[in-house]
Amino acid sequence: MERLEIYPFQRVLEHNPHKGSKRKKERRFKMPQIKWASLQNSVLKNALAQLVKPENFLLAVGSLIMSRAFILGELLPFIYAFLAAFAWKNRGRSTVVAAFSFLGFLTVLDGTALWFNLLSILVLTVVMTYVKIPTEKAWWGLPILTMAVIFLSKSVLLLLTHINFYQEMVIVFEAMLAGVLTFVFMVSSEVLRSRKALIQFNFEEMAAFVILGIGLVMGLNDVHIAGLGVSSILCRLGILIAAFLWGSGGGTMVGVMSGIIPSISSSIFAQSLGMYAFSGLLAGVFRNFGRLGVIIGFMLGNLALSMFIAENQVALMGVWETGVASLIFFLLPESLKEKIPVESLGTMKQIEANQLRSVDSRIKASVGNRIQNLAEVFDELSSTFTAPASHSAKPQSIAYLNYLYDELSHGFCEGCNRYNGCWDRDFHSTSQFLLDIFTLAEGEGQVSYDDCSSEFKRKCVYGREMVSTVNYLFDNLRMNEYWSGKIDESRELVARQLKGVSQVVKNLAEEVEVETVVDFELRSALLQASSRHGINLKDITPIRTSGEQLLLEVVAGSCVDGTGCDLSIAPVLSSLMGEKMEVCSKKCPRFKGQGACEFTLTRAFAYNVQSAVAQVAREDVSGDSYAINTLKEGKELLVLSDGMGVGESAAKQSQTAVNLLENLLNSGFNKEVALKTINSVLLLRSTSETFTTLDMILIDLYTAEVDFIKTASAPSFVKRGKQVAMISSSSLPIGILNEVELVSEKKNLLPRDMILMVSDGVMEASRTVNGEEWISELFADLDETDPQVVAEIVINQALSLAQGKPHDDMTVICINIELR
């Protein structure tokens, strides 16, 4: 009724034949004429134009199907929720949905039930058109409005006809279901409105579309094409897809849901429940054979349970429905797996693990990118310092000559009364005289007046002053050239150092590993079990590292003497874990008994390492540095470094190497990256040659495997019984070359084996006795098992060979391996 064609009045001139030639003008008015046929055609065209839109056409088909979707044979909540969720704030869509829901009602209802639902749909359409709900309140306002409209409209109609408490209860349940389904369908409507990709769906959105699909299948429950049930074909197709994507678990789950749909629709238990579930299970079992295997497994399940169906016609139709569903499934695109957001169905533990792995990978990528960007910043800074030295405006010698000529002509000679004659009329000879003087000054360093030519002396009245000025200018040039060279050298040094820092950062970025995973299930179990045992823990975090090492980071109330973690908490957690756990690190508060104590538990080691050190310095400070530390990954670290020379400078070099190595290994970096980093740092320390040796031993406290890493260090000795083996290398020290050569050798130790590490000062204690020989013989003859005693015996023997005056700093580290 919006496009009425209203025609205006028209002036008409009429001629009166009875009055001769006299003409009289009269005005007549025609009433507006409405062309009702044109009006009807316009309305019909508008309705068809609205219907042919793709979204409205799909809504029309959906409303037609949803209006047939029964629950328990009496409730029709799907169509009301569909109307409220998909046609809200759109009069055209609400009209389309209401009209086609009328058609759907006519196919399944009659009598009083038909009129009740027709009037309720009409009331809901009118109410949604005129009642305004704020957008921020629509998520709860629209479901409540839908529920209220259905309850009030049907209750009033029921009161006008006859009072029936059973029917009123049915109305209440239908209104509640419609409200809940409205909220679910609003999620689907919002996703369709935003055109969100299927691969980005979350769990709530997937569940909303599954419920929407169940409603559509229920609406097609009694629709048959050539005797085949459309809903049955769709259920079989859904089971095939689920089995193909998610295996036997997904196929069984969808099979159970598909089997329940007929029971929900008709309140009669359907025999298809067991058949669908069993067929989905077999289809998932044959999933590894591809689509054909899924189809074969599903058909086997159908045929196996078809023998229990009494009616042959029903069993035969079921086989045909399976064949049609299998054909559609086989024709689906190959990209089906890529477009489904859920990769697999499993336990919540698996889902949490997948999410944590995803978060870890994103954190690792983010940290790696940031460190890589930092390295690129240092690269840019390095190129900034090297850029000016790569080009020059003009040759340096020409610039020097121009400077000398300019200073003499405009500075020294400008006030002379012969200036015009020398620099204008006789410019060539003057410049040649000066060039000879410049040559003498450059070659001899200084030029004297006696060395100048007689022609110059005769021509220049201020010859001596001229020579002194030339010497002064050359001194300035030499000074400028010296400092310019120093600046260029410093610039190159800074550029090289920045380049080295960039390489260090890049090496660290390549080794950043965030492979630790927090076991939330174990955390909750330990907290509950500890509470039952009377241990009050504030927090506990089980962390599994990439090497399958389990760390328990515990926060508990502080004890009085600082031994509560070792004596009380560790035994309880060990009994709960089924293996012995011990404290590897702890951080107690400043005031014991107040605040919280933080400590870390790890699996108890199978082996114990006892170590001892004996050291003698040539000067006041020893240039040898060492470190002994137990790493969190269950390895014992022993490092001995010998700096270049003796004294404080050598101590700084070796201590830098030891501290860096210890910190990098404790941070989780492997030994290759740690040594490369130390090498780069030593290269950057100074322009002069600085280097240090590194003797590193890593002992696995679970397997007793030992890894010897040596860079130009003295040999190490391994003793088993009376036999002594020597471990040596011939690599260069670190801090000399850009690339460090890593020499590693692994051995398996046994209980009561001993290792001896010595520095160069012990090996070279005597100029006449071979160090390898006397240390091997002494070590083999010793029956002592105390590492401290052994270390002191070896260093005393070295001092006696050096006659009490060591040529270099001496250090001995002795290690004893024992089974715990």
XYZ file of N, CA and C in Angstrom, residues 227-229 232-233 236 240 275-276 295 298-307 309 311-327:
114
model
N 9.841 -41.947 -1.439
C 9.780 -42.911 -0.356
C 10.948 -42.865 0.610
N 11.923 -41.990 0.357
C 13.105 -41.886 1.216
C 12.948 -40.689 2.143
N 13.238 -40.886 3.436
C 13.121 -39.811 4.401
C 14.276 -38.827 4.302
N 16.254 -38.618 7.569
C 17.100 -39.803 7.754
C 18.373 -39.701 6.917
N 18.252 -39.190 5.690
C 19.442 -39.013 4.834
C 20.395 -38.001 5.454
N 22.253 -39.526 8.462
C 23.320 -40.433 8.019
C 24.512 -39.654 7.466
N 28.456 -39.698 8.872
C 29.607 -39.972 8.004
C 30.650 -38.862 8.116
N 21.187 -48.315 16.019
C 21.768 -48.526 14.692
C 22.691 -47.368 14.312
N 22.252 -46.119 14.570
C 23.077 -44.957 14.230
C 24.358 -44.935 15.063
N 32.591 -45.048 4.542
C 31.316 -45.510 3.968
C 31.126 -47.005 4.206
N 30.246 -47.641 7.868
C 28.872 -47.248 8.177
C 27.870 -48.258 7.605
N 28.113 -48.720 6.385
C 27.200 -49.697 5.780
C 27.227 -51.028 6.540
N 28.395 -51.433 7.020
C 28.470 -52.670 7.804
C 27.622 -52.561 9.072
N 27.678 -51.403 9.731
C 26.861 -51.205 10.911
C 25.380 -51.240 10.593
N 24.996 -50.619 9.460
C 23.586 -50.640 9.059
C 23.111 -52.050 8.763
N 23.907 -52.793 8.001
C 23.501 -54.157 7.624
C 23.469 -55.081 8.833
N 24.394 -54.860 9.783
C 24.444 -55.739 10.952
C 23.204 -55.597 11.824
N 22.674 -54.392 11.927
C 21.510 -54.170 12.781
C 20.194 -54.159 12.024
N 20.242 -54.212 10.681
C 19.003 -54.236 9.909
C 18.248 -55.545 10.100
N 18.960 -56.605 10.467
C 18.293 -57.893 10.646
C 17.335 -57.887 11.843
N 15.264 -55.416 12.410
C 14.077 -54.658 12.038
C 13.061 -55.633 11.443
N 10.148 -55.087 9.841
C 9.560 -54.738 8.555
C 10.643 -54.697 7.488
N 10.473 -55.524 6.459
C 11.472 -55.579 5.386
C 11.509 -54.292 4.589
N 10.324 -53.664 4.402
C 10.278 -52.441 3.615
C 11.069 -51.321 4.289
N 10.953 -51.224 5.617
C 11.700 -50.200 6.362
C 13.202 -50.453 6.259
N 13.625 -51.714 6.367
C 15.049 -52.039 6.252
C 15.572 -51.718 4.864
N 14.749 -52.009 3.816
C 15.181 -51.726 2.448
C 15.311 -50.226 2.208
N 14.344 -49.442 2.718
C 14.430 -47.986 2.575
C 15.656 -47.439 3.320
N 15.993 -48.051 4.453
C 17.179 -47.620 5.181
C 18.454 -47.831 4.396
N 18.532 -48.933 3.646
C 19.704 -49.178 2.803
C 19.796 -48.135 1.699
N 18.643 -47.811 1.073
C 18.648 -46.796 0.021
C 19.023 -45.416 0.588
N 18.532 -45.096 1.774
C 18.878 -43.811 2.391
C 20.366 -43.751 2.707
N 20.923 -44.859 3.155
C 22.375 -44.898 3.391
C 23.148 -44.698 2.103
N 22.680 -45.298 1.006
C 23.359 -45.140 -0.279
C 23.342 -43.702 -0.759
N 22.201 -43.022 -0.624
C 22.126 -41.621 -1.041
C 23.047 -40.751 -0.186
N 23.018 -40.961 1.135
C 23.901 -40.184 2.018
C 25.372 -40.445 1.716
N 25.719 -41.694 1.396
C 27.112 -42.022 1.065
C 27.540 -41.350 -0.223
N 26.639 -41.284 -1.201
C 26.963 -40.624 -2.468
C 27.219 -39.138 -2.245
